[in-house]
Tab-separated table of C-alpha atoms in Angstrom:
chain	number	residue	atom	x	y	z
I	25	TRP	CA	119.061	114.820	49.400
I	26	ILE	CA	116.792	114.939	52.474
I	27	ALA	CA	115.336	111.268	50.932
I	28	PHE	CA	118.623	109.859	52.442
I	29	PRO	CA	117.321	110.578	56.196
I	30	PHE	CA	113.757	109.313	55.385
I	31	CYS	CA	115.453	106.023	53.623
I	32	ILE	CA	117.488	105.242	56.563
I	33	MET	CA	114.618	105.927	59.326
I	34	TYR	CA	112.078	103.691	57.416
I	35	ALA	CA	114.588	101.045	56.899
I	36	ILE	CA	115.071	101.122	60.702
I	37	ALA	CA	111.577	101.089	61.251
I	38	VAL	CA	110.880	98.080	59.025
I	39	LEU	CA	113.940	96.226	60.625
I	40	GLY	CA	112.908	97.132	64.375
I	41	ASN	CA	109.224	95.916	63.997
I	42	ILE	CA	110.024	92.945	62.218
I	43	THR	CA	112.124	91.989	64.894
I	44	LEU	CA	109.817	92.692	67.650
I	45	LEU	CA	107.406	90.657	65.985
I	46	LEU	CA	109.369	87.406	65.170
I	47	ILE	CA	110.832	87.927	69.215
I	48	ILE	CA	107.289	88.091	70.622
I	49	LYS	CA	106.221	85.072	67.966
I	50	ALA	CA	108.784	83.117	68.965
I	51	GLU	CA	109.072	83.362	73.090
I	52	PRO	CA	106.056	81.551	74.328
I	53	SER	CA	106.473	83.417	77.748
I	54	LEU	CA	106.034	87.177	75.920
I	55	HIS	CA	102.758	85.677	74.861
I	56	GLU	CA	101.235	88.027	77.778
I	57	PRO	CA	98.521	91.175	76.983
I	58	MET	CA	101.218	93.794	76.889
I	59	CYS	CA	103.654	91.934	74.503
I	60	LEU	CA	100.585	91.045	72.782
I	61	PHE	CA	99.535	94.686	72.288
I	62	LEU	CA	103.128	95.627	71.581
I	63	ALA	CA	103.013	93.292	68.573
I	64	MET	CA	99.750	94.685	66.941
I	65	LEU	CA	101.402	98.165	67.534
I	66	ALA	CA	104.553	96.966	65.863
I	67	PHE	CA	102.397	95.316	62.704
I	68	THR	CA	100.411	99.088	62.882
I	69	GLU	CA	103.788	100.807	62.310
I	70	LEU	CA	104.944	98.441	59.290
I	71	VAL	CA	101.703	99.213	57.456
I	72	LEU	CA	101.403	102.835	58.263
I	73	SER	CA	105.305	103.557	57.588
I	74	THR	CA	105.027	101.232	54.337
I	75	SER	CA	101.808	102.779	52.924
I	76	THR	CA	103.154	106.117	52.769
I	77	LEU	CA	107.492	105.965	52.410
I	78	PRO	CA	108.001	103.779	49.172
I	79	LYS	CA	105.634	106.391	47.411
I	80	MET	CA	107.657	109.150	49.076
I	81	LEU	CA	110.912	108.087	47.784
I	82	GLY	CA	109.699	106.960	44.402
I	83	ILE	CA	108.559	111.229	44.326
I	84	PHE	CA	112.178	112.026	45.519
I	85	TRP	CA	114.126	110.151	43.600
I	86	LEU	CA	112.406	108.509	40.625
I	87	GLY	CA	110.081	111.532	39.875
I	88	ALA	CA	106.815	109.464	40.437
I	89	GLY	CA	104.791	112.354	41.226
I	90	GLU	CA	101.650	111.201	39.727
I	91	THR	CA	98.975	108.529	41.316
I	92	GLY	CA	95.542	107.444	40.152
I	93	PHE	CA	92.489	108.472	42.311
I	94	PHE	CA	91.975	105.151	43.434
I	95	SER	CA	95.426	104.336	44.196
I	96	CYS	CA	95.047	107.938	46.504
I	97	LEU	CA	92.176	106.570	48.309
I	98	ALA	CA	93.668	103.213	48.833
I	99	GLN	CA	96.897	104.958	50.617
I	100	LEU	CA	94.674	107.496	52.168
I	101	PHE	CA	92.644	104.533	53.461
I	102	PHE	CA	95.826	102.385	54.841
I	103	THR	CA	97.122	105.471	56.451
I	104	HIS	CA	93.950	106.869	58.014
I	105	THR	CA	92.437	103.527	59.417
I	106	PHE	CA	96.138	102.513	60.917
I	107	SER	CA	96.565	105.713	62.369
I	108	SER	CA	93.248	105.245	64.369
I	109	VAL	CA	94.226	101.230	65.153
I	110	GLU	CA	97.139	103.010	66.310
I	111	SER	CA	95.742	105.204	69.218
I	112	CYS	CA	93.329	102.875	69.803
I	113	VAL	CA	96.144	100.231	70.357
I	114	LEU	CA	97.679	102.826	72.745
I	115	LEU	CA	94.486	103.045	74.761
I	116	ALA	CA	94.408	99.593	75.457
I	117	MET	CA	98.014	99.387	76.635
I	118	ALA	CA	97.004	102.006	79.049
I	119	LEU	CA	94.340	99.739	80.191
I	120	ASP	CA	96.529	97.416	80.796
I	121	ARG	CA	99.270	99.477	82.770
I	122	TYR	CA	95.931	100.271	85.065
I	123	ILE	CA	94.828	97.065	85.686
I	124	ALA	CA	98.181	95.505	86.276
I	125	ILE	CA	98.959	98.385	88.753
I	126	CYS	CA	95.958	99.461	90.366
I	127	HIS	CA	93.905	95.911	90.458
I	128	PRO	CA	97.147	93.390	89.817
I	129	LEU	CA	95.139	90.171	91.296
I	130	ARG	CA	92.679	90.613	88.686
I	131	HIS	CA	94.830	91.214	85.835
I	132	SER	CA	94.992	87.865	84.205
I	133	SER	CA	91.456	87.199	84.435
I	134	VAL	CA	89.972	90.615	82.957
I	135	LEU	CA	92.780	90.639	80.325
I	136	SER	CA	93.079	86.870	79.051
I	137	VAL	CA	94.484	86.047	75.755
I	138	PRO	CA	90.928	85.803	74.055
I	139	VAL	CA	90.125	88.890	75.462
I	140	VAL	CA	93.014	90.359	74.314
I	141	VAL	CA	92.062	88.894	70.587
I	142	ALA	CA	88.703	90.204	70.770
I	143	LEU	CA	90.026	93.710	71.884
I	144	LYS	CA	92.297	93.485	68.753
I	145	THR	CA	89.855	92.487	66.277
I	146	LEU	CA	87.555	95.039	67.864
I	147	VAL	CA	90.162	98.024	67.347
I	148	LEU	CA	90.815	96.618	63.486
I	149	VAL	CA	86.975	96.771	62.706
I	150	HIS	CA	86.606	100.359	64.362
I	151	GLY	CA	89.110	101.981	62.377
I	152	VAL	CA	88.031	100.282	59.115
I	153	LEU	CA	84.729	101.388	59.481
I	154	LEU	CA	85.147	104.753	60.242
I	155	VAL	CA	87.698	105.338	57.485
I	156	SER	CA	85.452	103.555	54.979
I	157	LEU	CA	82.960	106.183	55.145
I	158	PHE	CA	85.986	108.896	54.381
I	159	CYS	CA	86.329	106.989	51.229
I	160	PHE	CA	82.844	106.636	50.377
I	161	LEU	CA	82.449	110.539	50.890
I	162	LEU	CA	85.405	110.992	48.767
I	163	CYS	CA	84.438	108.750	45.812
I	164	ARG	CA	80.980	110.935	45.911
I	165	MET	CA	82.679	114.123	45.536
I	166	PRO	CA	83.495	116.178	41.791
I	167	PHE	CA	87.406	116.855	41.071
I	168	CYS	CA	87.031	119.586	38.531
I	169	GLN	CA	90.048	121.848	39.517
I	170	HIS	CA	93.703	121.360	39.600
I	171	HIS	CA	94.729	117.640	41.140
I	172	VAL	CA	97.802	118.506	43.117
I	173	ILE	CA	98.182	118.162	46.705
I	174	SER	CA	100.595	119.475	49.114
I	175	HIS	CA	101.480	116.733	50.310
I	176	SER	CA	103.602	113.920	49.588
I	177	TYR	CA	101.284	111.310	50.214
I	178	CYS	CA	96.968	111.064	50.074
I	179	GLU	CA	96.140	112.977	53.052
I	180	HIS	CA	92.259	112.978	53.885
I	181	MET	CA	91.997	116.912	54.020
I	182	ALA	CA	94.506	117.790	51.614
I	183	VAL	CA	92.403	115.651	48.703
I	184	VAL	CA	89.255	116.999	50.060
I	185	GLN	CA	90.370	121.082	49.135
I	186	LEU	CA	90.664	119.485	45.763
I	187	ALA	CA	86.793	118.881	45.119
I	188	CYS	CA	85.210	121.452	43.645
I	189	GLY	CA	81.575	120.776	45.314
I	190	ASP	CA	80.401	121.323	48.818
I	191	ILE	CA	83.112	119.801	51.266
I	192	ARG	CA	81.207	120.511	54.665
I	193	VAL	CA	80.126	116.785	55.213
I	194	ASN	CA	83.851	115.657	54.786
I	195	VAL	CA	85.187	118.732	57.293
I	196	ILE	CA	82.124	118.028	59.618
I	197	TYR	CA	83.251	114.361	59.496
I	198	GLY	CA	87.086	114.880	59.636
I	199	LEU	CA	86.173	117.017	62.983
I	200	PHE	CA	83.942	114.110	64.359
I	201	MET	CA	86.606	111.189	63.519
I	202	ALA	CA	89.496	113.667	64.899
I	203	PHE	CA	87.455	113.952	68.076
I	204	ILE	CA	86.456	110.037	68.377
I	205	VAL	CA	89.845	108.782	67.474
I	206	ILE	CA	92.722	111.644	69.175
I	207	TRP	CA	90.659	113.599	71.772
I	208	SER	CA	88.906	110.584	73.289
I	209	ASP	CA	91.647	108.071	73.750
I	210	MET	CA	93.873	111.034	74.409
I	211	ASN	CA	91.231	111.723	77.384
I	212	LEU	CA	91.165	108.030	78.704
I	213	ILE	CA	94.763	107.555	78.400
I	214	SER	CA	95.017	110.862	80.881
I	215	VAL	CA	92.394	109.089	83.290
I	216	SER	CA	94.290	105.538	83.043
I	217	TYR	CA	97.504	107.344	83.911
I	218	THR	CA	95.977	109.846	86.922
I	219	MET	CA	94.493	106.755	88.203
I	220	ILE	CA	97.840	105.042	88.251
I	221	LEU	CA	99.946	107.840	89.699
I	222	TRP	CA	97.461	108.194	92.502
I	223	VAL	CA	98.140	104.578	93.469
I	224	VAL	CA	101.820	105.079	92.863
I	225	MET	CA	102.003	107.814	94.814
I	226	ARG	CA	100.527	105.793	97.673
I	227	LEU	CA	103.041	103.459	97.902
I	228	THR	CA	105.195	103.669	101.185
I	229	SER	CA	108.332	102.197	99.251
I	230	ALA	CA	110.479	104.393	97.309
I	231	GLU	CA	112.013	101.406	95.349
I	232	ALA	CA	108.498	100.088	94.393
I	233	ARG	CA	107.687	103.813	93.014
I	234	LEU	CA	110.495	103.902	91.058
I	235	LYS	CA	109.721	100.114	89.701
I	236	THR	CA	106.013	101.394	88.827
I	237	PHE	CA	107.267	104.367	87.039
I	238	ASN	CA	109.433	102.575	85.336
I	239	THR	CA	107.159	100.420	83.990
I	240	CYS	CA	104.945	102.984	82.471
I	241	ALA	CA	108.120	104.888	81.166
I	242	SER	CA	108.169	103.138	77.804
I	243	HIS	CA	104.290	103.737	77.389
I	244	VAL	CA	104.727	107.327	78.284
I	245	CYS	CA	107.330	107.915	75.429
I	246	VAL	CA	105.325	106.304	72.623
I	247	ILE	CA	101.991	108.126	73.575
I	248	LEU	CA	104.280	111.437	72.979
I	249	THR	CA	105.807	110.473	69.584
I	250	PHE	CA	102.443	109.525	68.563
I	251	TYR	CA	100.075	112.362	69.794
I	252	VAL	CA	102.340	115.546	69.825
I	253	PRO	CA	102.707	115.478	65.554
I	254	ALA	CA	99.016	114.191	64.985
I	255	LEU	CA	97.866	117.132	67.515
I	256	PHE	CA	99.887	119.623	65.619
I	257	MET	CA	98.355	118.288	62.332
I	258	LEU	CA	95.044	118.494	63.330
I	259	LEU	CA	95.033	121.841	64.785
I	260	THR	CA	97.390	123.304	61.766
I	261	HIS	CA	94.785	121.886	59.590
I	262	ARG	CA	92.090	123.913	61.631
I	263	PHE	CA	93.644	127.030	62.979
I	264	GLY	CA	96.969	127.241	61.389
I	265	GLN	CA	96.676	129.434	58.044
I	266	SER	CA	99.663	131.309	59.010
I	267	ILE	CA	102.136	128.078	59.540
I	268	PRO	CA	104.134	127.639	56.448
I	269	PRO	CA	103.248	124.843	54.392
I	270	HIS	CA	106.685	122.642	54.346
I	271	VAL	CA	106.793	122.789	57.972
I	272	HIS	CA	103.288	121.273	58.386
I	273	ILE	CA	104.356	118.768	55.565
I	274	MET	CA	107.430	117.785	57.226
I	275	VAL	CA	105.457	117.010	60.824
I	276	THR	CA	103.455	115.059	58.974
I	277	ASN	CA	106.125	113.011	57.579
I	278	LEU	CA	107.852	112.021	60.807
I	279	TYR	CA	104.781	111.684	62.257
I	280	LEU	CA	104.844	108.665	60.114
I	281	LEU	CA	108.421	107.747	60.508
I	282	VAL	CA	109.430	109.126	63.880
I	283	ALA	CA	106.593	106.940	66.306
I	284	PRO	CA	107.403	103.689	63.777
I	285	MET	CA	111.215	103.785	63.934
I	286	LEU	CA	111.383	104.881	67.918
I	287	ASN	CA	108.916	102.412	69.218
I	288	PRO	CA	110.775	99.397	68.711
I	289	ILE	CA	113.967	100.891	69.927
I	290	VAL	CA	112.284	102.115	73.139
I	291	TYR	CA	110.489	98.958	73.998
I	292	GLY	CA	113.470	96.769	72.926
I	293	VAL	CA	115.834	98.512	75.360
I	294	ARG	CA	113.135	99.464	78.370
I	295	THR	CA	110.992	96.158	78.357
I	296	GLU	CA	113.190	93.629	80.337
I	297	LYS	CA	111.844	90.192	79.007
I	298	VAL	CA	112.288	91.896	75.264
I	299	TRP	CA	115.959	93.238	75.808
I	300	ASP	CA	116.790	89.512	77.685
I	301	ARG	CA	115.608	87.684	74.224
I	302	ILE	CA	117.551	90.166	72.157
I	303	VAL	CA	120.853	90.030	73.978
């Protein structure tokens, strides 16, 4: 029965993100930095949810619990690559809000369309290179014990723990990857919003402060839905041996579903230009 809410959430995520992409593509007035980053976020979430949910539904409804090693490796690659990409896109969106609020006169010159395209390319290449080493290290590992992972998709540490060789390099690189992607991006986003808050609180008009806060509210909601489950997963993998496995598995699945489902709804309702196009 639990597959039914998952299936509904996946359908909403696919429909919402495709709608968002089509609206941004069709409306020239939305071809601005924030909406271009939003389009990349929607594409990223489509890939993230699609790389895991169809297989998960196959496990629930068809009993398709087996997968080949290279299929597992491909799923791991797409899941972790686009998780990294999503974190970087959220950082880029925070940078966009910082420049728009703290240096509004320089916004169009600093974040021109070519710069945004270059940033999107850099973000994608960054994710591919970091996760490719994951896959290379896994290909070198011997798997001579049981081949059952405790997740509904091929998560890196779950696969590494099946290996019967020395996994220290994989664990160290996993921690390094988590620091580079999650910790550094979170700190930079925090710095951006601290500076935004400092500028906003110095505004004399209460109406101007409220309007500025409203422009950032959508992004803050998206950041929370992405980073809170991500931090939970990271900490439980390293330090949460006492947490029941089913709790960890459930949070991991929701991490791949809740943000892709909620983000197009949040941005569709809270972004005036997008909402005007919808209605």
